[in-house]
Short mmCIF file of C-alpha atoms in Angstrom, two decimals:
data_model
loop_
_atom_site.label_atom_id
_atom_site.label_comp_id
_atom_site.label_asym_id
_atom_site.label_seq_id
_atom_site.Cartn_x
_atom_site.Cartn_y
_atom_site.Cartn_z
CA UNK A 1 30.00 32.40 32.44
CA UNK A 2 27.51 34.84 30.94
CA UNK A 3 26.85 38.17 32.64
CA UNK A 4 23.20 37.11 32.90
CA UNK A 5 24.08 34.67 35.67
CA UNK A 6 26.71 33.94 38.25
CA UNK A 7 27.65 30.54 39.67
CA UNK A 8 25.64 31.07 42.85
CA UNK A 9 22.49 31.72 40.88
CA UNK A 10 23.06 28.68 38.68
CA UNK A 11 23.29 26.57 41.81
CA UNK A 12 19.95 27.97 42.94
CA UNK A 13 18.33 27.17 39.61
CA UNK A 14 19.10 23.51 40.06
CA UNK A 15 16.77 23.42 43.08
CA UNK A 16 13.77 24.66 41.12
CA UNK A 17 11.29 22.78 38.99
CA UNK A 18 8.51 24.20 36.85
CA UNK A 19 5.05 23.05 37.88
CA UNK A 20 2.37 23.22 35.19
CA UNK A 21 -1.33 22.49 35.60
CA UNK A 22 -1.96 21.14 32.13
CA UNK A 23 -2.27 17.57 30.91
CA UNK A 24 -0.50 17.25 27.63
CA UNK A 25 -1.80 15.29 24.68
CA UNK A 26 1.05 15.82 22.26
CA UNK A 27 4.80 15.97 22.43
CA UNK A 28 7.80 13.72 22.69
CA UNK A 29 9.73 11.79 25.30
CA UNK A 30 10.08 14.00 28.33
CA UNK A 31 9.62 14.14 32.09
CA UNK A 32 5.83 14.44 32.47
CA UNK A 33 2.79 12.26 31.92
CA UNK A 34 0.22 12.94 29.25
CA UNK A 35 -3.54 12.53 29.33
CA UNK A 36 -3.22 9.33 27.33
CA UNK A 37 -3.46 6.05 29.20
CA UNK A 38 -0.67 3.49 29.34
CA UNK A 39 2.46 2.72 31.28
CA UNK A 40 5.75 4.53 30.77
CA UNK A 41 7.09 1.53 28.88
CA UNK A 42 4.12 1.21 26.50
CA UNK A 43 5.23 1.95 22.96
CA UNK A 44 3.27 4.61 21.08
CA UNK A 45 5.00 5.82 17.93
CA UNK A 46 8.23 6.83 16.20
CA UNK A 47 9.51 10.27 15.42
CA UNK A 48 12.64 11.58 13.73
CA UNK A 49 15.72 11.94 15.93
CA UNK A 50 16.70 15.47 16.96
CA UNK A 51 20.01 16.59 18.50
CA UNK A 52 19.81 16.26 22.27
CA UNK A 53 17.46 13.24 22.25
CA UNK A 54 18.40 10.23 24.34
CA UNK A 55 20.37 7.99 21.98
CA UNK A 56 19.08 4.96 23.89
CA UNK A 57 15.69 5.61 22.31
CA UNK A 58 17.03 5.24 18.75
CA UNK A 59 15.50 2.30 16.89
CA UNK A 60 18.41 0.79 14.96
CA UNK A 61 16.14 -1.61 13.08
CA UNK A 62 14.31 1.35 11.54
CA UNK A 63 17.66 2.98 10.78
CA UNK A 64 18.75 -0.18 8.95
CA UNK A 65 15.65 -0.06 6.76
CA UNK A 66 15.35 3.69 6.13
CA UNK A 67 18.89 4.95 6.71
CA UNK A 68 17.45 7.66 8.98
CA UNK A 69 17.50 7.98 12.75
CA UNK A 70 14.18 7.60 14.59
CA UNK A 71 13.45 7.41 18.30
CA UNK A 72 10.72 5.49 20.07
CA UNK A 73 7.91 7.46 21.66
CA UNK A 74 6.02 6.10 24.65
CA UNK A 75 2.51 6.74 25.89
CA UNK A 76 3.04 8.54 29.18
CA UNK A 77 6.40 10.12 28.55
CA UNK A 78 5.28 13.16 26.60
CA UNK A 79 7.25 16.35 26.87
CA UNK A 80 5.76 19.81 27.23
CA UNK A 81 6.49 22.54 24.71
CA UNK A 82 7.14 25.98 26.18
CA UNK A 83 6.88 29.13 24.05
CA UNK A 84 8.48 32.20 25.62
CA UNK A 85 7.45 35.49 24.01
CA UNK A 86 9.79 38.42 24.78
CA UNK A 87 8.62 41.96 24.05
CA UNK A 88 11.62 43.61 22.35
CA UNK A 89 9.98 46.96 21.59
CA UNK A 90 11.60 50.29 22.45
CA UNK A 91 9.61 50.84 25.63
CA UNK A 92 11.27 47.79 27.18
CA UNK A 93 14.67 49.49 26.95
CA UNK A 94 13.75 52.00 29.66
CA UNK A 95 14.80 52.57 33.24
CA UNK A 96 18.07 52.87 35.10
CA UNK A 97 17.64 49.13 35.62
CA UNK A 98 16.25 48.33 32.19
CA UNK A 99 13.13 46.26 31.71
CA UNK A 100 14.86 44.62 28.77
CA UNK A 101 17.55 43.06 30.95
CA UNK A 102 14.98 41.63 33.36
CA UNK A 103 13.02 40.17 30.43
CA UNK A 104 16.12 38.51 28.96
CA UNK A 105 17.19 37.13 32.32
CA UNK A 106 13.76 35.67 33.01
CA UNK A 107 13.66 34.17 29.51
CA UNK A 108 16.98 32.50 30.27
CA UNK A 109 15.76 31.30 33.69
CA UNK A 110 12.65 29.67 32.25
CA UNK A 111 14.66 28.13 29.42
CA UNK A 112 17.09 26.57 31.87
CA UNK A 113 14.28 25.15 33.98
CA UNK A 114 12.48 23.74 30.95
CA UNK A 115 15.63 22.07 29.65
CA UNK A 116 16.35 20.69 33.09
CA UNK A 117 13.08 18.78 33.09
CA UNK A 118 13.74 17.48 29.55
CA UNK A 119 11.02 19.51 27.86
CA UNK A 120 11.18 21.66 24.73
CA UNK A 121 11.36 25.43 24.57
CA UNK A 122 11.58 28.17 22.00
CA UNK A 123 12.05 31.88 22.53
CA UNK A 124 10.15 34.25 20.25
CA UNK A 125 10.81 37.98 20.10
CA UNK A 126 7.93 40.42 19.54
CA UNK A 127 8.49 43.73 17.81
CA UNK A 128 6.40 45.93 15.49
CA UNK A 129 3.80 43.20 15.06
CA UNK A 130 6.40 40.72 13.86
CA UNK A 131 7.58 37.50 15.42
CA UNK A 132 11.25 36.62 15.55
CA UNK A 133 11.83 32.92 16.09
CA UNK A 134 14.65 30.87 17.47
CA UNK A 135 15.09 27.19 16.73
CA UNK A 136 13.57 24.93 19.38
CA UNK A 137 16.24 24.26 21.99
CA UNK A 138 16.88 20.68 23.03
CA UNK A 139 19.28 19.73 25.83
CA UNK A 140 21.19 21.81 28.35
CA UNK A 141 24.28 21.71 26.14
CA UNK A 142 22.64 24.37 23.95
CA UNK A 143 22.00 26.75 26.86
CA UNK A 144 25.26 28.72 26.61
CA UNK A 145 24.62 29.33 22.92
CA UNK A 146 21.18 30.64 23.84
CA UNK A 147 22.65 33.10 26.35
CA UNK A 148 24.95 34.44 23.65
CA UNK A 149 21.96 34.87 21.33
CA UNK A 150 19.95 36.67 24.01
CA UNK A 151 22.78 39.13 24.60
CA UNK A 152 22.52 40.19 20.94
CA UNK A 153 18.78 40.99 21.07
CA UNK A 154 17.99 44.66 20.34
CA UNK A 155 15.05 46.59 21.80
CA UNK A 156 13.51 49.19 19.51
CA UNK A 157 10.38 50.13 17.60
CA UNK A 158 6.73 49.55 18.46
CA UNK A 159 5.10 46.47 19.97
CA UNK A 160 2.09 44.78 18.31
CA UNK A 161 1.88 41.77 20.64
CA UNK A 162 -1.40 40.35 19.35
CA UNK A 163 -0.44 40.59 15.69
CA UNK A 164 2.88 38.92 16.38
CA UNK A 165 1.49 36.12 18.55
CA UNK A 166 -1.00 35.22 15.80
CA UNK A 167 2.01 34.43 13.60
CA UNK A 168 3.21 31.70 15.94
CA UNK A 169 2.89 28.05 15.04
CA UNK A 170 1.57 26.18 18.07
CA UNK A 171 0.41 22.58 17.78
CA UNK A 172 -0.84 20.65 20.79
CA UNK A 173 -1.25 21.79 24.35
CA UNK A 174 1.66 23.55 25.99
CA UNK A 175 2.77 26.56 28.00
CA UNK A 176 3.15 30.15 26.78
CA UNK A 177 5.00 32.80 28.78
CA UNK A 178 4.69 36.48 27.82
CA UNK A 179 7.34 38.89 29.14
CA UNK A 180 6.33 42.49 28.50
CA UNK A 181 5.39 45.84 30.01
CA UNK A 182 2.16 45.49 27.99
CA UNK A 183 2.37 49.15 27.00
CA UNK A 184 0.80 48.29 23.69
CA UNK A 185 -1.90 50.62 22.28
CA UNK A 186 -3.54 47.63 20.57
CA UNK A 187 -3.76 45.70 23.83
CA UNK A 188 -3.00 42.06 24.51
CA UNK A 189 -6.47 40.49 24.68
CA UNK A 190 -6.45 39.16 21.12
CA UNK A 191 -3.14 37.43 21.81
CA UNK A 192 -4.50 35.82 24.98
CA UNK A 193 -7.68 34.73 23.24
CA UNK A 194 -5.63 33.12 20.45
CA UNK A 195 -3.43 31.22 22.91
CA UNK A 196 -6.47 30.04 24.86
CA UNK A 197 -7.94 28.77 21.58
CA UNK A 198 -4.66 26.90 21.07
CA UNK A 199 -5.19 25.29 24.49
CA UNK A 200 -2.15 26.85 26.12
CA UNK A 201 -1.45 27.42 29.77
CA UNK A 202 -0.54 31.11 29.88
CA UNK A 203 1.73 33.08 32.20
CA UNK A 204 1.78 36.88 31.88
CA UNK A 205 4.72 38.63 33.50
CA UNK A 206 4.42 42.40 33.45
CA UNK A 207 7.74 44.22 33.86
CA UNK A 208 7.76 47.90 34.77
CA UNK A 209 10.65 50.13 35.80
CA UNK A 210 11.04 52.01 39.07
CA UNK A 211 10.82 55.28 37.13
CA UNK A 212 7.41 54.25 35.77
CA UNK A 213 5.87 53.12 39.05
CA UNK A 214 7.41 55.72 41.40
CA UNK A 215 7.23 59.07 39.62
CA UNK A 216 7.94 62.12 41.77
CA UNK A 217 9.27 64.83 39.45
CA UNK A 218 7.46 68.18 39.35
CA UNK A 219 7.72 71.05 36.88
CA UNK A 220 7.53 71.15 33.09
CA UNK A 221 8.98 68.06 31.48
CA UNK A 222 9.46 66.93 27.92
CA UNK A 223 8.45 63.29 27.63
CA UNK A 224 9.45 61.11 24.69
CA UNK A 225 7.69 57.98 23.50
CA UNK A 226 10.48 55.39 23.26
CA UNK A 227 8.63 53.44 20.57
CA UNK A 228 7.46 56.18 18.20
CA UNK A 229 9.85 59.00 19.11
CA UNK A 230 6.95 61.40 19.65
CA UNK A 231 7.50 64.14 22.23
CA UNK A 232 5.12 66.08 24.44
CA UNK A 233 5.58 68.73 27.13
CA UNK A 234 3.76 68.11 30.39
CA UNK A 235 3.56 70.26 33.50
CA UNK A 236 3.69 67.90 36.46
CA UNK A 237 1.92 69.01 39.63
CA UNK A 238 0.80 66.96 42.60
CA UNK A 239 -2.54 66.49 40.89
CA UNK A 240 -1.06 65.31 37.59
CA UNK A 241 1.39 63.05 39.40
CA UNK A 242 -1.54 61.44 41.21
CA UNK A 243 -3.37 61.08 37.89
CA UNK A 244 -0.29 59.41 36.45
CA UNK A 245 -0.03 57.03 39.42
CA UNK A 246 -3.70 56.14 39.00
CA UNK A 247 -3.13 55.47 35.30
CA UNK A 248 -0.24 53.10 36.06
CA UNK A 249 -2.36 51.25 38.62
CA UNK A 250 -5.25 51.07 36.14
CA UNK A 251 -2.94 49.68 33.46
CA UNK A 252 -1.69 46.92 35.75
CA UNK A 253 -5.21 46.10 36.89
CA UNK A 254 -6.46 45.87 33.31
CA UNK A 255 -3.83 43.24 32.47
CA UNK A 256 -4.57 41.36 35.67
CA UNK A 257 -8.31 41.36 34.91
CA UNK A 258 -7.63 39.95 31.45
CA UNK A 259 -5.55 37.21 33.04
CA UNK A 260 -8.37 36.28 35.42
CA UNK A 261 -10.97 36.38 32.65
CA UNK A 262 -9.05 33.87 30.55
CA UNK A 263 -7.62 31.75 33.36
CA UNK A 264 -4.02 32.93 33.01
CA UNK A 265 -1.39 33.33 35.71
CA UNK A 266 -0.23 36.94 36.20
CA UNK A 267 2.65 38.61 38.00
CA UNK A 268 3.78 42.22 38.05
CA UNK A 269 7.44 42.85 38.85
CA UNK A 270 9.87 45.75 38.70
CA UNK A 271 13.02 45.76 36.65
CA UNK A 272 15.12 46.89 39.62
CA UNK A 273 14.16 43.89 41.76
CA UNK A 274 16.80 41.31 42.52
CA UNK A 275 16.45 38.44 40.08
CA UNK A 276 16.85 35.93 42.90
CA UNK A 277 13.90 37.50 44.72
CA UNK A 278 11.72 37.43 41.60
CA UNK A 279 12.47 33.76 40.93
CA UNK A 280 12.76 32.30 44.41
CA UNK A 281 10.01 34.32 46.09
CA UNK A 282 7.52 35.95 43.71
CA UNK A 283 7.26 33.26 41.01
CA UNK A 284 8.00 30.25 43.18
CA UNK A 285 5.01 30.87 45.45
CA UNK A 286 2.50 29.99 42.77
CA UNK A 287 4.09 28.84 39.57
CA UNK A 288 7.40 27.12 40.29
#
């Protein structure tokens, strides 16, 4: 059992199901209906077999002719494709309860739920304007391998969310989940605009640490930028602490306003929250 989960939490995951608001027009055999008309037994097309596919869908006649495995694809049984973007910049590795751990745990939670409903998912890391890709994961049998991969992810460097997201290959409607503190000088609007253009349903989850949202220290402090390494001395008084609190609130509101402008779902959570509370209360109310 991975340290990301315990058996009790796994049992809770089995009671959840992702609810999306999109109607898919591309994909493969899965658990949801597409926008195309036809019954669930109406044949549509063939596609190449991938590990984890239902072997009952294999067309052995095609195999006999081409010596390659293909599965049948039906009209209404189109699977969704979920893309989970995880901000792995240095700022995410902050806090007594690190934002990075919450991001990895949520990525694992969403992956488990997607696999449970027989859809496809890939996790993409975002760092320094570059996109790190994992192979699309098919079937719950690959979940433990994914957890091992997630535990090896490093958090360092700058962000560059929009530049990285533009490098993604997204075909057909689907769901994109962004896990980040969104402390990116270049902002995230270009990334959202690109995903909207790609006809994605978008979920923004902003993760901040307790130390970032509840700052009480006074006196002269040396602050270090965890992404660039730059340092600055700041004298914290009640007035500057209030200015800082206002800046944090403004930052959260700016991301939320972007979400509303482009029709995205948005949640702000803290890295020290119990994962069960985040999943079973905060996210479940609207999105699960």
